[in-house]
Coordinates of C-alpha atoms in Angstrom, one line a residue:
Chain A
M170 CA -136.8 -37.7 32.8
A171 CA -139.7 -39.9 34.5
Q172 CA -139.6 -37.7 37.6
N173 CA -139.9 -35.1 35.7
Q174 CA -142.5 -35.4 33.9
S175 CA -144.1 -37.1 37.3
A176 CA -143.0 -33.3 38.7
S177 CA -144.3 -31.1 35.9
G178 CA -148.0 -31.2 37.5
G179 CA -149.4 -30.3 34.0
R180 CA -147.6 -27.4 33.4
K181 CA -146.3 -27.7 29.6
P182 CA -142.7 -27.1 29.2
L183 CA -141.4 -23.8 28.0
L184 CA -138.4 -25.3 26.7
E185 CA -138.1 -29.0 25.5
A186 CA -135.0 -30.8 23.8
R187 CA -134.6 -34.1 23.1
G188 CA -131.3 -35.8 22.4
I189 CA -129.2 -33.0 22.4
K190 CA -126.4 -34.2 20.4
K191 CA -123.2 -32.2 19.9
V192 CA -119.6 -32.2 17.9
F193 CA -117.0 -30.6 17.2
G194 CA -114.1 -30.7 14.3
T195 CA -114.0 -34.3 12.2
G196 CA -112.1 -37.4 11.0
A197 CA -109.6 -37.5 13.7
G198 CA -110.2 -34.6 15.2
E199 CA -114.1 -35.0 16.4
I200 CA -114.8 -33.9 19.8
T201 CA -118.9 -35.5 20.7
V202 CA -119.4 -32.6 23.9
L203 CA -122.8 -33.7 24.4
K204 CA -123.8 -37.1 23.8
G205 CA -127.3 -36.9 23.3
V206 CA -129.2 -34.9 26.1
D207 CA -132.6 -34.5 26.9
V208 CA -134.1 -31.4 28.9
D209 CA -137.6 -29.6 29.5
L210 CA -137.4 -26.5 31.6
L211 CA -141.4 -26.1 33.0
P212 CA -142.6 -22.9 33.8
G213 CA -142.1 -21.2 37.2
E214 CA -138.7 -23.1 38.0
L215 CA -135.5 -22.0 38.4
T216 CA -133.3 -24.8 37.1
L217 CA -129.6 -25.0 38.1
L218 CA -127.1 -26.5 35.7
M219 CA -124.2 -27.7 37.3
G220 CA -120.8 -30.0 36.2
P221 CA -117.3 -29.8 35.9
S222 CA -115.5 -28.0 33.1
G223 CA -115.5 -29.4 29.6
S224 CA -118.9 -31.9 30.9
G225 CA -120.4 -29.2 28.0
K226 CA -122.5 -27.0 30.1
T227 CA -121.5 -23.8 28.2
T228 CA -123.0 -25.8 24.7
L229 CA -125.7 -27.3 26.2
L230 CA -126.6 -23.3 27.2
S231 CA -125.2 -22.0 24.0
I232 CA -128.0 -24.8 22.1
L233 CA -130.7 -24.3 24.6
G234 CA -130.5 -20.5 24.1
C235 CA -130.5 -20.8 19.1
I236 CA -126.6 -19.8 19.5
L237 CA -125.3 -22.3 18.6
S238 CA -127.3 -25.3 16.7
A239 CA -127.4 -29.1 17.8
T240 CA -125.3 -32.5 15.5
T241 CA -128.4 -33.8 16.2
G242 CA -131.7 -33.6 18.7
T243 CA -134.4 -31.0 18.6
L244 CA -135.4 -28.1 20.1
S245 CA -138.3 -26.4 20.4
I246 CA -138.4 -23.0 23.0
A247 CA -141.9 -21.9 23.9
G248 CA -144.2 -24.0 21.2
E249 CA -141.3 -23.1 18.4
E250 CA -139.4 -25.5 16.4
A251 CA -135.2 -24.3 16.4
V252 CA -134.1 -27.0 14.0
G253 CA -133.1 -26.5 10.8
L254 CA -133.5 -22.7 10.8
D255 CA -130.8 -20.2 10.0
A256 CA -129.0 -17.8 11.4
E257 CA -131.6 -15.1 11.1
G258 CA -134.1 -17.5 12.0
L259 CA -132.7 -18.6 15.7
A260 CA -131.7 -14.3 16.2
D261 CA -135.6 -14.0 15.5
L262 CA -136.3 -17.3 17.8
R263 CA -134.3 -15.6 20.7
R264 CA -134.8 -12.5 20.4
R265 CA -138.7 -13.5 20.8
N266 CA -138.1 -16.0 24.0
I267 CA -134.9 -15.9 24.9
G268 CA -133.6 -13.4 27.6
F269 CA -129.9 -13.8 28.9
V270 CA -127.7 -12.9 31.7
F271 CA -124.2 -13.1 31.3
Q272 CA -121.3 -14.1 33.7
Q273 CA -119.6 -10.8 33.3
Y274 CA -122.6 -8.6 32.1
N275 CA -122.1 -7.8 29.2
L276 CA -124.2 -4.5 29.6
F277 CA -123.3 -1.7 26.7
P278 CA -120.8 0.5 28.2
T279 CA -121.7 3.5 26.9
M280 CA -125.1 3.5 27.7
T281 CA -126.7 3.6 31.0
A282 CA -129.1 1.2 32.5
H283 CA -131.9 2.7 31.7
E284 CA -130.8 2.5 27.8
N285 CA -129.5 -0.9 28.5
V286 CA -132.8 -2.5 29.1
L287 CA -133.9 -0.1 26.4
I288 CA -131.8 -1.3 23.6
A289 CA -133.5 -5.2 24.3
L290 CA -137.0 -3.9 24.3
D291 CA -135.6 -2.5 20.7
V292 CA -133.9 -5.4 19.6
R293 CA -136.9 -7.7 20.8
G294 CA -139.1 -5.2 18.7
V295 CA -141.7 -4.9 21.7
P296 CA -144.2 -2.2 21.7
L297 CA -145.1 -0.8 24.6
P298 CA -147.4 2.1 25.4
D299 CA -144.4 4.1 27.4
P300 CA -141.3 2.1 26.7
K301 CA -138.8 4.3 29.3
A302 CA -141.5 4.1 31.6
S303 CA -141.4 0.3 30.8
A304 CA -137.7 0.1 31.2
R305 CA -137.5 2.0 34.4
T306 CA -140.1 -0.5 36.2
A307 CA -137.9 -2.9 35.3
L308 CA -135.1 -1.3 37.0
E309 CA -137.6 0.1 40.0
E310 CA -138.3 -4.0 40.0
V311 CA -134.2 -5.1 40.5
G312 CA -134.2 -2.4 43.0
L313 CA -132.3 0.4 41.0
S314 CA -134.6 2.4 40.8
H315 CA -132.0 5.2 42.3
R316 CA -129.0 3.8 39.5
I317 CA -131.0 4.0 36.3
D318 CA -128.8 7.2 34.9
T319 CA -126.1 5.2 35.9
F320 CA -123.3 4.7 33.3
P321 CA -122.4 0.8 33.5
K322 CA -118.6 2.3 35.2
K323 CA -119.9 3.6 38.1
L324 CA -121.9 0.2 39.2
S325 CA -120.8 -2.3 41.4
G326 CA -120.7 -5.9 39.8
G327 CA -124.4 -6.7 41.6
E328 CA -126.1 -4.1 40.7
K329 CA -124.6 -4.0 37.0
Q330 CA -126.2 -8.1 37.2
R331 CA -129.2 -6.9 37.9
V332 CA -129.4 -4.2 35.3
A333 CA -129.0 -7.3 32.6
I334 CA -131.4 -9.5 34.5
A335 CA -133.5 -6.4 33.9
R336 CA -132.6 -6.5 30.8
S337 CA -133.3 -10.1 30.5
L338 CA -136.5 -9.6 31.3
A339 CA -137.5 -6.9 28.7
G340 CA -140.4 -8.0 26.2
A341 CA -141.2 -10.6 29.3
P342 CA -139.3 -13.6 27.3
A343 CA -140.6 -17.2 27.8
V344 CA -137.5 -18.3 29.6
I345 CA -134.2 -16.8 31.3
L346 CA -131.0 -18.3 30.6
A347 CA -128.2 -17.1 33.1
D348 CA -124.0 -18.0 32.1
E349 CA -122.6 -18.4 36.1
P350 CA -124.5 -15.2 37.0
T351 CA -122.8 -14.9 40.6
A352 CA -119.2 -15.9 39.5
A353 CA -117.9 -12.6 39.2
L354 CA -120.0 -12.0 42.3
D355 CA -119.1 -11.3 46.1
S356 CA -120.8 -13.6 48.0
E357 CA -123.7 -10.6 49.5
N358 CA -124.5 -9.2 45.7
G359 CA -124.3 -13.2 44.3
K360 CA -126.9 -14.1 47.0
A361 CA -129.4 -10.8 46.1
V362 CA -129.0 -12.0 42.0
M363 CA -129.8 -15.3 43.0
E364 CA -132.8 -13.8 45.3
L365 CA -133.6 -12.1 42.6
L366 CA -133.3 -14.7 39.5
A367 CA -136.1 -17.4 42.2
T368 CA -138.1 -14.4 42.7
V369 CA -137.9 -14.0 39.1
S370 CA -138.3 -18.0 37.9
K371 CA -141.8 -17.6 40.1
D372 CA -143.6 -16.2 37.8
P373 CA -146.2 -19.1 35.8
T374 CA -145.1 -17.7 32.4
R375 CA -141.1 -18.1 32.7
A376 CA -138.6 -20.9 33.1
V377 CA -134.9 -19.9 34.5
L378 CA -132.1 -22.1 33.7
A379 CA -128.7 -20.8 35.0
V380 CA -125.3 -22.7 34.7
T381 CA -123.4 -22.8 37.9
H382 CA -120.3 -23.9 39.6
D383 CA -121.1 -21.7 42.4
H384 CA -122.8 -23.9 46.0
R385 CA -124.0 -20.9 47.3
T386 CA -126.7 -20.6 44.6
L387 CA -127.8 -24.8 45.6
K388 CA -130.8 -23.6 47.6
Y389 CA -132.4 -21.3 45.5
A390 CA -133.2 -23.9 42.9
D391 CA -136.3 -26.1 42.6
R392 CA -134.2 -28.0 40.4
I393 CA -130.7 -29.5 40.0
I394 CA -129.2 -31.0 36.7
L395 CA -125.3 -32.1 36.9
I396 CA -124.1 -32.7 33.6
E397 CA -120.7 -35.5 33.0
D398 CA -119.6 -36.1 30.1
G399 CA -122.2 -34.9 28.1
I400 CA -124.8 -36.4 29.5
I401 CA -126.8 -35.4 32.1
S402 CA -125.8 -37.6 35.1
S403 CA -128.4 -36.4 37.7
D404 CA -131.4 -34.5 37.6
E405 CA -133.2 -33.4 41.2
R406 CA -135.5 -31.5 43.1
P407 CA -134.6 -30.4 46.6
K408 CA -137.8 -30.2 47.8
D409 CA -138.3 -33.9 46.6
N410 CA -135.3 -35.0 47.8
P411 CA -133.9 -32.6 50.7
A412 CA -130.5 -35.0 50.2
A413 CA -129.6 -33.7 47.0
L414 CA -128.6 -30.5 48.5
D415 CA -126.3 -32.2 50.9
H416 CA -124.4 -34.1 48.9
D417 CA -123.4 -31.5 46.5
P418 CA -123.6 -31.1 43.0
A419 CA -121.2 -28.7 42.6
S420 CA -118.6 -30.1 44.3
H421 CA -118.0 -32.3 40.8
A422 CA -117.6 -28.9 39.1
H423 CA -114.4 -28.5 39.3
Chain B
M43 CA -142.5 -9.0 37.0
A44 CA -145.0 -9.7 34.9
S45 CA -146.1 -5.7 34.1
Q46 CA -144.2 -5.9 31.1
A47 CA -146.1 -8.1 29.4
N48 CA -149.8 -7.0 30.1
A49 CA -148.0 -3.3 28.8
G50 CA -146.7 -5.2 25.7
A51 CA -149.5 -6.6 24.8
Q52 CA -151.2 -3.2 24.8
G53 CA -149.1 -1.7 21.4
G54 CA -147.7 0.9 21.4
K55 CA -144.1 2.0 20.3
I56 CA -140.7 1.1 20.0
I57 CA -137.8 3.6 20.7
K58 CA -135.2 3.2 18.1
M59 CA -131.6 2.7 19.6
A60 CA -129.1 1.3 17.2
P61 CA -128.8 5.4 15.8
R62 CA -127.9 6.2 19.9
I63 CA -126.0 3.3 19.7
A64 CA -124.4 4.3 17.0
Y65 CA -123.6 7.8 18.4
R66 CA -122.3 6.7 21.9
N67 CA -120.1 4.4 19.8
L68 CA -118.8 7.4 18.0
F69 CA -118.2 9.8 20.9
H70 CA -116.8 7.2 23.1
D71 CA -113.1 7.6 21.9
R72 CA -112.5 11.2 21.0
L73 CA -109.4 9.9 19.8
S74 CA -110.9 7.8 17.3
L75 CA -113.4 9.9 16.4
L76 CA -110.9 13.1 15.9
V77 CA -109.0 11.0 13.0
T78 CA -112.0 9.6 11.8
L79 CA -112.6 13.5 11.2
V80 CA -109.5 14.7 10.3
G81 CA -109.4 11.9 7.3
I82 CA -112.7 12.9 6.1
V83 CA -112.4 17.0 6.3
F84 CA -109.1 16.5 4.4
S85 CA -110.9 14.7 2.0
V86 CA -113.8 17.1 1.7
L87 CA -111.0 19.7 1.7
L88 CA -109.4 18.7 -1.1
V89 CA -112.1 17.2 -3.4
A90 CA -113.7 20.8 -2.8
V91 CA -110.7 22.6 -3.5
Q92 CA -109.8 19.8 -6.9
C93 CA -113.3 20.7 -8.1
G94 CA -113.7 24.1 -7.0
L95 CA -110.6 24.9 -9.3
Y96 CA -111.7 22.7 -12.2
I97 CA -114.9 24.5 -12.0
G98 CA -113.4 28.0 -11.6
S99 CA -110.8 27.1 -14.5
E100 CA -113.7 26.0 -16.8
K101 CA -115.6 29.3 -15.6
K102 CA -112.3 31.3 -16.8
I103 CA -112.4 29.6 -19.7
A104 CA -115.8 30.6 -20.7
A105 CA -115.6 33.8 -18.9
V106 CA -116.4 36.1 -22.4
L107 CA -118.8 32.9 -23.8
D108 CA -121.0 32.8 -21.3
Q109 CA -121.1 36.5 -20.9
A110 CA -122.4 36.7 -25.0
P111 CA -125.1 34.5 -25.1
A112 CA -125.3 34.0 -28.7
D113 CA -127.5 31.2 -30.9
L114 CA -124.8 30.5 -33.4
W115 CA -120.9 31.3 -33.3
I116 CA -119.1 31.7 -37.0
V117 CA -115.8 30.3 -35.9
P118 CA -112.3 30.7 -38.2
L119 CA -111.9 26.9 -39.3
G120 CA -110.1 25.1 -36.5
T121 CA -110.6 26.7 -34.3
K122 CA -109.3 25.0 -30.7
S123 CA -110.9 27.5 -28.2
F124 CA -112.2 31.1 -27.4
D125 CA -108.9 32.3 -27.2
D126 CA -107.5 30.7 -29.9
P127 CA -107.5 33.9 -31.9
A128 CA -107.4 33.7 -35.8
L129 CA -109.0 36.0 -38.5
L130 CA -112.3 35.6 -40.4
T131 CA -112.0 36.9 -44.0
G132 CA -114.2 40.2 -43.1
H133 CA -117.4 38.8 -45.4
E134 CA -119.3 36.5 -42.9
K135 CA -121.0 39.4 -41.0
Y136 CA -123.3 39.6 -44.5
V137 CA -123.4 36.6 -45.8
A138 CA -125.4 35.7 -42.2
L139 CA -127.4 38.6 -42.2
S140 CA -128.7 38.2 -45.7
T141 CA -129.8 34.2 -43.9
P142 CA -133.3 33.5 -44.1
G143 CA -133.7 33.2 -39.7
V144 CA -130.7 35.0 -38.7
S145 CA -132.2 38.1 -36.7
R146 CA -128.6 39.6 -35.3
V147 CA -125.3 39.4 -35.9
E148 CA -122.4 40.7 -33.6
E149 CA -118.6 41.1 -34.6
M150 CA -116.1 40.0 -31.8
M151 CA -112.7 40.4 -31.7
V152 CA -109.5 38.6 -30.3
S153 CA -106.1 38.9 -30.7
F154 CA -102.5 38.1 -28.9
A155 CA -100.9 41.3 -28.6
R156 CA -97.9 42.7 -26.4
W157 CA -98.4 45.5 -23.6
R158 CA -95.7 47.8 -22.7
K159 CA -95.6 48.9 -19.2
P160 CA -95.0 52.5 -18.0
E161 CA -92.3 52.0 -16.5
G162 CA -90.5 49.3 -18.9
G163 CA -90.9 45.9 -19.8
K164 CA -93.9 44.1 -22.3
K165 CA -96.1 41.3 -21.2
A166 CA -98.2 39.8 -24.0
F167 CA -102.3 39.6 -23.6
I168 CA -105.2 38.9 -25.3
L169 CA -107.5 42.1 -26.3
V170 CA -111.1 41.7 -26.9
G171 CA -113.1 43.9 -28.9
L172 CA -116.8 44.0 -28.8
D173 CA -119.0 45.8 -30.6
W174 CA -121.4 47.0 -27.8
K175 CA -122.3 50.2 -30.2
N176 CA -124.3 47.9 -31.8
G177 CA -125.8 46.1 -29.3
G178 CA -123.7 44.2 -28.4
L179 CA -121.6 42.6 -25.4
K180 CA -120.2 44.9 -23.2
P181 CA -117.5 44.6 -20.6
W182 CA -119.1 43.7 -17.6
N183 CA -118.4 43.5 -14.0
L184 CA -117.0 47.3 -13.9
V185 CA -115.9 49.0 -10.7
E186 CA -114.3 51.6 -11.9
G187 CA -114.7 54.2 -14.7
S188 CA -117.7 53.5 -16.9
I189 CA -119.0 51.8 -20.7
D190 CA -118.7 55.7 -21.7
T191 CA -115.2 56.6 -20.8
L192 CA -114.3 53.8 -22.8
A193 CA -115.7 55.8 -26.0
T194 CA -112.9 57.9 -25.8
P195 CA -110.1 57.6 -28.1
N196 CA -107.5 54.6 -27.2
T197 CA -109.0 53.7 -23.6
V198 CA -108.9 49.9 -22.8
A199 CA -110.9 47.7 -20.1
I200 CA -108.3 45.8 -17.4
D201 CA -108.8 43.8 -14.6
K202 CA -108.7 44.9 -11.4
S203 CA -106.1 41.7 -10.7
Y204 CA -104.2 42.2 -13.5
F205 CA -102.6 45.5 -12.5
K206 CA -99.2 44.1 -11.3
D207 CA -98.8 41.6 -14.2
L208 CA -99.0 45.0 -16.6
G209 CA -97.4 47.1 -14.2
I210 CA -99.8 50.0 -14.1
E211 CA -101.2 51.2 -10.7
G212 CA -105.3 52.0 -11.8
N213 CA -108.3 53.1 -13.6
G214 CA -105.9 56.1 -16.1
S215 CA -102.8 54.4 -15.9
H216 CA -101.3 54.8 -19.5
A217 CA -99.7 52.0 -21.4
E218 CA -98.4 51.0 -25.1
I219 CA -100.7 48.1 -26.9
N220 CA -98.3 47.1 -29.9
G221 CA -96.8 50.9 -30.2
Q222 CA -100.0 52.6 -29.9
R223 CA -100.3 54.7 -26.3
V224 CA -103.5 53.4 -24.5
T225 CA -105.3 54.1 -21.2
V226 CA -106.9 52.6 -18.3
G227 CA -110.5 54.0 -18.9
A228 CA -112.2 50.9 -17.0
V229 CA -111.7 48.5 -14.0
T230 CA -113.7 45.2 -14.0
K231 CA -113.1 42.4 -11.2
G232 CA -113.0 39.3 -11.7
I233 CA -112.4 39.0 -15.6
R234 CA -109.3 36.7 -15.7
S235 CA -108.6 34.4 -18.5
F236 CA -107.3 30.9 -17.5
T237 CA -103.9 30.9 -19.1
T238 CA -101.6 33.9 -17.2
L239 CA -102.2 36.3 -20.1
P240 CA -104.3 39.1 -18.9
L241 CA -107.5 40.2 -21.2
A242 CA -108.0 43.7 -22.4
F243 CA -111.2 45.3 -23.4
T244 CA -112.2 47.7 -26.1
P245 CA -114.1 48.7 -28.8
I246 CA -114.2 46.0 -31.8
D247 CA -112.6 49.2 -34.0
R248 CA -110.2 49.9 -31.7
A249 CA -109.4 46.7 -31.1
R250 CA -109.4 46.2 -35.3
K251 CA -106.9 49.1 -35.0
L252 CA -104.1 47.9 -32.5
A253 CA -104.1 44.6 -33.7
G254 CA -103.8 45.8 -37.5
A255 CA -106.6 44.4 -38.8
S256 CA -108.7 45.5 -41.0
I257 CA -112.0 47.4 -41.5
N258 CA -114.4 44.2 -41.2
Q259 CA -112.4 41.5 -39.9
A260 CA -113.8 39.7 -36.4
T261 CA -112.5 36.5 -35.0
Y262 CA -116.0 35.8 -34.3
Q263 CA -119.1 36.7 -35.2
L264 CA -122.2 35.4 -33.1
V265 CA -125.5 34.5 -34.4
S266 CA -128.7 35.3 -33.3
V267 CA -131.6 33.4 -34.5
K268 CA -135.4 34.1 -34.4
D269 CA -136.5 31.1 -34.2
K270 CA -134.8 28.7 -32.0
D271 CA -136.8 26.0 -32.9
Q272 CA -134.6 26.7 -36.8
I273 CA -131.1 27.0 -35.0
E274 CA -130.1 23.9 -37.2
D275 CA -132.0 24.7 -40.1
I276 CA -129.6 28.0 -39.9
R277 CA -126.6 26.3 -39.4
Q278 CA -126.8 24.0 -41.8
A279 CA -128.0 27.1 -44.1
L280 CA -124.7 28.9 -42.6
E281 CA -121.9 26.1 -43.0
K282 CA -122.9 26.2 -46.6
R283 CA -122.3 29.7 -47.5
L284 CA -119.5 29.3 -45.5
P285 CA -117.1 27.0 -46.2
N286 CA -113.9 28.1 -44.7
T287 CA -115.3 28.7 -41.1
E288 CA -117.3 26.3 -38.7
V289 CA -120.6 27.8 -37.4
L290 CA -121.0 26.0 -33.5
T291 CA -123.7 26.4 -31.1
Q292 CA -122.7 28.1 -28.0
Q293 CA -122.4 25.4 -26.0
E294 CA -120.7 23.3 -28.4
F295 CA -117.9 25.8 -28.8
R296 CA -118.0 26.0 -24.6
D297 CA -117.3 23.0 -24.8
R298 CA -114.9 22.8 -27.0
S299 CA -112.4 25.2 -25.4
V300 CA -112.9 23.7 -22.0
N301 CA -112.0 20.4 -23.1
Y302 CA -109.1 22.2 -25.0
W303 CA -107.5 23.7 -21.6
L304 CA -108.8 21.3 -19.2
F305 CA -108.4 17.6 -21.1
N306 CA -105.9 18.3 -24.6
T307 CA -103.4 20.5 -21.9
G308 CA -103.9 17.8 -19.2
A309 CA -104.8 20.1 -16.9
G310 CA -108.0 18.9 -15.7
A311 CA -107.0 15.7 -15.6
A312 CA -104.9 16.6 -12.6
L313 CA -107.4 18.6 -11.1
I314 CA -109.7 15.2 -11.6
A315 CA -106.9 12.9 -10.0
G316 CA -106.8 15.3 -7.5
A317 CA -110.1 15.0 -6.4
A318 CA -109.6 11.4 -6.9
L319 CA -106.9 11.3 -4.5
G320 CA -109.6 13.2 -2.1
I321 CA -111.9 10.5 -2.4
I322 CA -109.3 7.5 -2.1
V323 CA -107.2 9.2 0.9
G324 CA -111.1 9.5 2.6
I325 CA -112.1 6.2 2.3
V326 CA -109.0 4.8 3.3
I327 CA -109.3 6.5 6.7
V328 CA -112.6 6.1 7.5
A329 CA -112.3 2.2 6.4
Q330 CA -109.5 2.3 9.4
T331 CA -111.0 4.2 11.8
L332 CA -114.9 2.5 11.5
Y333 CA -113.0 -1.1 11.5
A334 CA -111.1 -0.1 14.8
S335 CA -114.3 1.0 16.3
T336 CA -116.4 -1.8 15.4
K337 CA -113.6 -4.3 16.5
D338 CA -113.1 -2.1 19.5
H339 CA -116.5 -2.7 20.3
L340 CA -117.0 -6.5 19.3
A341 CA -118.2 -7.6 22.5
E342 CA -121.0 -4.9 22.2
F343 CA -121.9 -6.2 18.3
A344 CA -121.7 -9.9 20.1
T345 CA -123.9 -9.1 22.9
L346 CA -126.3 -7.4 20.1
R347 CA -126.7 -10.3 18.3
A348 CA -126.9 -12.8 21.3
L349 CA -130.0 -10.5 22.5
G350 CA -132.0 -11.7 18.7
A351 CA -130.7 -7.9 17.0
S352 CA -130.9 -9.0 13.0
A353 CA -128.1 -8.6 10.7
S354 CA -129.5 -5.4 9.5
Y355 CA -129.7 -4.2 13.0
I356 CA -126.2 -4.2 14.0
H357 CA -125.6 -3.1 10.1
I358 CA -127.7 -0.3 10.9
V359 CA -125.7 0.8 14.0
I360 CA -122.8 0.7 11.4
L361 CA -123.9 2.5 9.3
V362 CA -125.1 5.4 11.5
Q363 CA -122.2 5.6 12.7
A364 CA -120.1 6.2 9.1
I365 CA -123.4 8.2 8.4
L366 CA -122.8 10.8 11.4
S367 CA -119.2 10.6 10.7
A368 CA -120.1 12.3 7.3
I369 CA -122.6 14.7 8.3
I370 CA -119.8 15.9 10.7
G371 CA -116.9 15.8 9.1
Y372 CA -118.5 17.5 5.7
A373 CA -120.0 20.0 8.2
L374 CA -116.1 20.7 8.9
G375 CA -114.7 20.2 5.6
F376 CA -116.8 22.6 3.8
T377 CA -116.6 25.7 6.4
L378 CA -113.2 25.2 5.7
S379 CA -113.2 24.8 2.4
M380 CA -116.0 27.9 2.5
G381 CA -113.1 29.7 3.7
L382 CA -110.0 29.1 2.0
I383 CA -112.9 29.9 -0.9
S384 CA -112.9 33.7 0.7
L385 CA -109.2 33.9 1.3
T386 CA -108.7 33.6 -2.1
K387 CA -111.4 35.7 -3.1
D388 CA -109.1 38.3 -4.7
T389 CA -106.2 36.4 -5.4
T390 CA -105.3 34.6 -9.1
L391 CA -106.7 31.4 -7.9
T392 CA -110.2 30.6 -8.9
I393 CA -111.9 28.4 -6.4
V394 CA -115.9 27.7 -6.8
M395 CA -118.6 26.6 -5.1
T396 CA -121.5 26.1 -6.4
P397 CA -124.6 24.6 -5.0
K398 CA -124.3 21.9 -7.0
L399 CA -121.2 21.2 -6.2
A400 CA -121.8 21.4 -2.4
V401 CA -124.9 18.6 -2.7
A402 CA -122.5 16.9 -4.7
L403 CA -120.0 16.7 -2.5
F404 CA -122.0 15.9 0.6
L405 CA -123.3 13.0 -1.7
L406 CA -120.0 11.9 -2.3
T407 CA -119.0 12.2 1.6
L408 CA -121.8 10.3 2.7
G409 CA -121.2 8.0 -0.6
M410 CA -117.5 7.6 0.7
C411 CA -118.4 6.6 4.6
I412 CA -121.0 4.2 3.6
L413 CA -118.5 2.6 1.1
A414 CA -115.9 2.8 3.9
A415 CA -118.4 1.1 6.4
I416 CA -118.4 -2.3 4.4
S417 CA -115.5 -3.7 5.7
A418 CA -116.6 -3.2 9.3
I419 CA -119.7 -4.7 8.5
F420 CA -117.9 -7.9 7.0
K421 CA -116.0 -8.2 9.9
V422 CA -119.9 -8.4 12.2
T423 CA -120.9 -10.5 10.1
R424 CA -118.4 -13.2 11.0
I425 CA -119.1 -12.5 14.8
D426 CA -119.4 -15.4 16.4
P427 CA -122.6 -15.0 19.1
A428 CA -121.0 -17.7 21.4
G429 CA -118.9 -15.5 22.6
V430 CA -120.5 -14.2 25.2
F431 CA -120.5 -16.9 27.1
S432 CA -117.9 -17.6 29.6
G433 CA -116.9 -21.5 28.5

């Protein structure tokens, strides 16, 4: 973490997790998935979280996304503490501060691209002068101005993921968490989606964390965290240490 | 990308999407919607018919009572219902008229009688003698003939719907009542008794003659009072002066008649049971289809939850689905019910739809669908939003 603190350049983390431990089950069936993880997400950065299957990255993503509660540890998002909140409290925190991008897009199949974004605005309860125009703008910004009134089944995988990104941005959350955003996409669409996430992450009011197995995403990362057996085994910034890209942390991921 | 944050800070409006999600979920699976609607329509139709029959039965039981708005009815002791005829002794009218506060007394005669059909055969019926010569109730809903015609000796008014039962062809037909020749001098429409016995109306003097009653006898004395606030006092005075009778208010006599036929005979219980069955069937079908629909859309509800939707937001989606189903199902069910009522208008089946029943039916349908949504709400309440992640 010392490296991160020096790399923060005085920026205040938008997400701070300390000593995150997660235990599933009890007694003989007890499994410790996370063994004390510290993570900071800085504004203006795209962080990749990588690791082999069963390393705890999805559990960590769920905890950082306030979907799952940690057994021990502290978590604050945009300055708000998540520890001790009940399900509704966590939902409220997610609603105001976190945008999600899912591997399978999780779009509402009965809603157009435009309506999918409007749902996120409604859920977040963000009052806008013209919500429809704002949703349209969000879709234009992800390059889907021509697909606004299209239903998900008529969209390609890449287009669906771009709608999901536009949806995650609705309401301008401080943190975007992406779960394997390119896993269901071909290389061309995967590249477009990563470029988009990289662009999105440059907003100085936002931090982006993507869980990924895809080595093609490495070049977009400002920072790469590798998690193994429930602990962070490496946390590097390719710009500070270009060799980090050479050993390809994704190779640990399978 | 910062455009939204800026716009958000300016304040403004929010477009409510929960109803739209509900609407799309509902119409997305047409087959499921069809099953839901069939369940609701069946339920609405069944409840409407059963309740309509109940109200229709009430109206038939109280058909004459409702047309004769007296303040008090003097009835023979032990009278179970309006068409449970016995005779008063004959002096009650004068006792009532001499009671302080009584403004008017009207006589009414109700008697079982035997109708001999022109082509042979007999049929029991209820002969109702009315006192319209003295300003009392007269046959209503006349579609043929007139009250004046009924002044002609030995004429009676018969409802059109009883022609077949009584073996007559229409106005002017002849028959015999208790061995005396009569002519149908007027025809009414829609005046039916609750039982299978037809009603026939005639002036009270002629009814006495046909029924073999003495000149002063009547079945009921209908008392009007000068001051409505004095009804209870006058009732007590009449009860004291006429010990072998009962003195009932209009509502009491109506309730007694309705309760006798609908509850003592079990007919009303059968109608209520039918309506209850309709409600149960409706709830079960709607609950099943809503639950199935919710299960089909669980991934979307989990996504909503992951996006930060409150539990109440998701409950609203399910409730709106239930309410939309109720509105559409009610509209279809009510239309069908009205069609059925229209088809049975000229038959012996009296199904009545009143504005109150229509409103009650709508509220019942709404309540039924909301109740049915509870199982679906329980299902989504247990959703784990962590299911949205691939790992």
